[in-house]
GROMACS .gro file of N, CA, C and O in nm:
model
  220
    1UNK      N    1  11.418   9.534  12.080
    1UNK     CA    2  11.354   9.627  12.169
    1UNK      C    3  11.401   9.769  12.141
    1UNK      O    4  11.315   9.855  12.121
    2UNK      N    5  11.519   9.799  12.139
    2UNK     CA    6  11.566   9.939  12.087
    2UNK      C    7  11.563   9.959  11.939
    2UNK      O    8  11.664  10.022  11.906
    3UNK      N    9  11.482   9.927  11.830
    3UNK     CA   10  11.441   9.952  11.730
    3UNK      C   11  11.242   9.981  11.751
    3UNK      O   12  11.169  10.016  11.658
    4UNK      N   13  11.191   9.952  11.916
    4UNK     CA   14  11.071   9.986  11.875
    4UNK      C   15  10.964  10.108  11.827
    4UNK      O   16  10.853  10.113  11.774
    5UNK      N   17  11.082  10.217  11.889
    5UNK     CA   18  11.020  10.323  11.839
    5UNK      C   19  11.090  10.382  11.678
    5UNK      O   20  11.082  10.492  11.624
    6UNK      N   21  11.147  10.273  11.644
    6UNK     CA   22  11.215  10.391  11.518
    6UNK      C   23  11.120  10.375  11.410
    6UNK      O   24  11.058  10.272  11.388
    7UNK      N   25  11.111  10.489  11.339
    7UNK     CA   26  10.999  10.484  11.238
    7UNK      C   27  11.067  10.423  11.118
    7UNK      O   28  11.189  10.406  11.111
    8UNK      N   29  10.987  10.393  11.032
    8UNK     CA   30  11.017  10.302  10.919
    8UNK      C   31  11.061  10.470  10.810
    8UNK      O   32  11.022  10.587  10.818
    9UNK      N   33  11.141  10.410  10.734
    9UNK     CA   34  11.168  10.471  10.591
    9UNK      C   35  11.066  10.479  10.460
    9UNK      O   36  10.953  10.431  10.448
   10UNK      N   37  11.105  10.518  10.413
   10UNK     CA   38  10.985  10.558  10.307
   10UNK      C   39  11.027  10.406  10.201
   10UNK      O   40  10.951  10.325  10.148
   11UNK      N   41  11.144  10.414  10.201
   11UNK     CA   42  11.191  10.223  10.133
   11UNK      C   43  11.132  10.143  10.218
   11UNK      O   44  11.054  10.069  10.159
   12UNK      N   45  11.136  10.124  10.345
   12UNK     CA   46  11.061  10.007  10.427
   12UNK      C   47  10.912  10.030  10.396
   12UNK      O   48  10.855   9.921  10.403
   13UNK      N   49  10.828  10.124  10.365
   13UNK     CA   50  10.688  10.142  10.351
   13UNK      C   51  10.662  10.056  10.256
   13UNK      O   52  10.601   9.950  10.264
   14UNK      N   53  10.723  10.122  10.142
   14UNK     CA   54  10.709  10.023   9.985
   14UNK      C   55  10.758   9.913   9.984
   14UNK      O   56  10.720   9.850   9.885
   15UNK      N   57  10.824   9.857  10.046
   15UNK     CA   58  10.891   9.691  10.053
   15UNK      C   59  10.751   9.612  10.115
   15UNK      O   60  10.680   9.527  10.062
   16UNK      N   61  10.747   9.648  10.191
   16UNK     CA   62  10.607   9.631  10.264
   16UNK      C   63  10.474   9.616  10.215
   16UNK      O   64  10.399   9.521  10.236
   17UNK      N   65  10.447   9.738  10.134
   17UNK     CA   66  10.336   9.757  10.087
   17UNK      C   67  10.340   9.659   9.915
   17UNK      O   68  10.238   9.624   9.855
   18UNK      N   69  10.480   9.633   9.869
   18UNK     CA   70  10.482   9.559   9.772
   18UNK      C   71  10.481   9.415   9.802
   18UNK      O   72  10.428   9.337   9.724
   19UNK      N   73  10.546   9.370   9.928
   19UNK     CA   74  10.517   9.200   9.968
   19UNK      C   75  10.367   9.212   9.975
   19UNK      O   76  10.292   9.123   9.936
   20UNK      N   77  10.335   9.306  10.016
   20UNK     CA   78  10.126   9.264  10.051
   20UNK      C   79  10.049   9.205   9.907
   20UNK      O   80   9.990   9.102   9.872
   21UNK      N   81  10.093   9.351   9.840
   21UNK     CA   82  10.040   9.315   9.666
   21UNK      C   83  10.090   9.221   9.636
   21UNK      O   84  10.004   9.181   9.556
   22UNK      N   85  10.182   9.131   9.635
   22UNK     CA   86  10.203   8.997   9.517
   22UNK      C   87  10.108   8.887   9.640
   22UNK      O   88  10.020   8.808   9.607
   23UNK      N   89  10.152   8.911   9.772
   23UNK     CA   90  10.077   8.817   9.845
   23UNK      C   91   9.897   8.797   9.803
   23UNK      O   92   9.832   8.697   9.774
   24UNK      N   93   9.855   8.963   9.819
   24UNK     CA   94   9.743   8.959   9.739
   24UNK      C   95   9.704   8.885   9.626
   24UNK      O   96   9.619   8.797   9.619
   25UNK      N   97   9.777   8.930   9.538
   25UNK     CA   98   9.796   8.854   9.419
   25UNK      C   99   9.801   8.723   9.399
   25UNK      O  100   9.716   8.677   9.323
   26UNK      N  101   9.845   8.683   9.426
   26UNK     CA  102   9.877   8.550   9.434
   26UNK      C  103   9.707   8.408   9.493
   26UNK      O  104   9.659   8.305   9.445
   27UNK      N  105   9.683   8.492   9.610
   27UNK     CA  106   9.598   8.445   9.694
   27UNK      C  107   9.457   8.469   9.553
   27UNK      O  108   9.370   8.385   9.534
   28UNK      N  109   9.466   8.563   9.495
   28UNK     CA  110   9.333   8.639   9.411
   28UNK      C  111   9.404   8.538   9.303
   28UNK      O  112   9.301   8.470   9.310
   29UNK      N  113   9.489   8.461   9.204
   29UNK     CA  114   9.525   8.388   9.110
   29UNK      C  115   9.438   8.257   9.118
   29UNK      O  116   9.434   8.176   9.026
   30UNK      N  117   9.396   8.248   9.190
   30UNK     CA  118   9.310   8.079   9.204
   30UNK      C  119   9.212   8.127   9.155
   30UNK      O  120   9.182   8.069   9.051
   31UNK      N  121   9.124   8.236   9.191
   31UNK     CA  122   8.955   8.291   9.233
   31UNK      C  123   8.919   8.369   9.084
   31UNK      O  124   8.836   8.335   9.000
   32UNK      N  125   9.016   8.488   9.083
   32UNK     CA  126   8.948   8.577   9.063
   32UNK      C  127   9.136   8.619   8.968
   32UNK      O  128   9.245   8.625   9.025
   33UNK      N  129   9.103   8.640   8.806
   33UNK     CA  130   9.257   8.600   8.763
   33UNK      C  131   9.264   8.813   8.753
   33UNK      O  132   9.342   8.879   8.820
   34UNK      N  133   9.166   8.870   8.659
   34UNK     CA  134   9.194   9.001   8.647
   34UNK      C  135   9.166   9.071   8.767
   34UNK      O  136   9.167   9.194   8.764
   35UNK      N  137   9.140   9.008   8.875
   35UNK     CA  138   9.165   9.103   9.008
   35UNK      C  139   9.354   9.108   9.046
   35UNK      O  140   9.427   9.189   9.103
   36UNK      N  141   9.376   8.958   8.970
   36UNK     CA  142   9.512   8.953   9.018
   36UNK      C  143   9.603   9.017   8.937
   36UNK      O  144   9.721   9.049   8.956
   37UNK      N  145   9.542   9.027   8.859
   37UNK     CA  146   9.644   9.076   8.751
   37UNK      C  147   9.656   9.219   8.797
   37UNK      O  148   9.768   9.269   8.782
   38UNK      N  149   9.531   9.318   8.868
   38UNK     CA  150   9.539   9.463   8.845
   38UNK      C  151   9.666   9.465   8.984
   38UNK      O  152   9.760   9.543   8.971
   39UNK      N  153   9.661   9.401   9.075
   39UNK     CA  154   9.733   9.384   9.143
   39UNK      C  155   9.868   9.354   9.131
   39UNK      O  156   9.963   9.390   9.200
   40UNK      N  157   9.863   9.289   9.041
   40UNK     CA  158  10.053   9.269   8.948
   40UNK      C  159  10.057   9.372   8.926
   40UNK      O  160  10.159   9.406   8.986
   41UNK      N  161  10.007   9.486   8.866
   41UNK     CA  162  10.035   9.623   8.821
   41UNK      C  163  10.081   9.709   8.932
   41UNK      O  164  10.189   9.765   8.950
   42UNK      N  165   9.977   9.706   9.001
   42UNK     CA  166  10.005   9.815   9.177
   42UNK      C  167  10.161   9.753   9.179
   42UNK      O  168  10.272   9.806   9.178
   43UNK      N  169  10.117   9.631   9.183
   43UNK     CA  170  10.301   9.579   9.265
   43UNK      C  171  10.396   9.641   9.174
   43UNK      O  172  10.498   9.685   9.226
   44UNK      N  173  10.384   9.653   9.046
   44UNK     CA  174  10.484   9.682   8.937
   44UNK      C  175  10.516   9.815   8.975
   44UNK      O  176  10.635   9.847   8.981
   45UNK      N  177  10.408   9.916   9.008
   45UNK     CA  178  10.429  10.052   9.031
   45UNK      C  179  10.552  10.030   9.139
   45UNK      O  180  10.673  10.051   9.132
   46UNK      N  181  10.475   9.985   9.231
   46UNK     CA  182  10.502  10.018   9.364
   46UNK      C  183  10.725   9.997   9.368
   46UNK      O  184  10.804  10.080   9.412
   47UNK      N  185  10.759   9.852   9.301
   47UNK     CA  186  10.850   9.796   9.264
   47UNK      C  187  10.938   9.955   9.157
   47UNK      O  188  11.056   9.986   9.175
   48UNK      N  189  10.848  10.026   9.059
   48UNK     CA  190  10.924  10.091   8.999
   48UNK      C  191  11.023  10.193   9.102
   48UNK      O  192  11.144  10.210   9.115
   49UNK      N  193  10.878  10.257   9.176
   49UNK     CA  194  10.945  10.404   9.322
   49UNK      C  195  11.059  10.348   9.418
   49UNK      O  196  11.146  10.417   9.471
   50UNK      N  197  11.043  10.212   9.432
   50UNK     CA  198  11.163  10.144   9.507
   50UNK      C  199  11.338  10.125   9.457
   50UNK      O  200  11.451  10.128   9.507
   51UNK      N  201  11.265  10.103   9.320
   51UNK     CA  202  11.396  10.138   9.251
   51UNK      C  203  11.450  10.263   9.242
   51UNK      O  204  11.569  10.283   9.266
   52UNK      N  205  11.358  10.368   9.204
   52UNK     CA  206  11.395  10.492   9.207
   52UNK      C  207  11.452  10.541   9.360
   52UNK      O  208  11.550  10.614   9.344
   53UNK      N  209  11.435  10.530   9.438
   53UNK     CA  210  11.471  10.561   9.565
   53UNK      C  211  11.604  10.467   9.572
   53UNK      O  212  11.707  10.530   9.594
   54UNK      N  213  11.612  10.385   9.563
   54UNK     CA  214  11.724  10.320   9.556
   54UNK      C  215  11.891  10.369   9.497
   54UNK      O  216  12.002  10.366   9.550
   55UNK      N  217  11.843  10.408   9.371
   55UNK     CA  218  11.939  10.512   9.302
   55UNK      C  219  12.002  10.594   9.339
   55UNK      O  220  12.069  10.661   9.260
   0.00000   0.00000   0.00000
């Protein structure tokens, strides 16, 4: 309850926004393979800025 107003970090955005993409991904691997794949890429980006922030 006393974490509900705290805003997220710019690392919590991308952690976030990178579980979505492989989830994406993953779900698009049965159907549809180069939708999933462009999506491995986003995630790859997304995975690189996380590192960099990390540093």
């Amino acid at each position: 309850m006393f974490g509900l107003f705290k805003k997220k970090s710019e690392l919590d955005k991308l952690q976030e926004q990178y579980k979505k993409l492989l989830e994406d991904s993953f779900k698009l691997s049965t159907t549809n393979r180069s939708k999933s794949d462009e999506k491995q890429v986003e995630a790859q980006a997304i995975l690189d800025k996380i590192e960099l922030l990390k540093k």
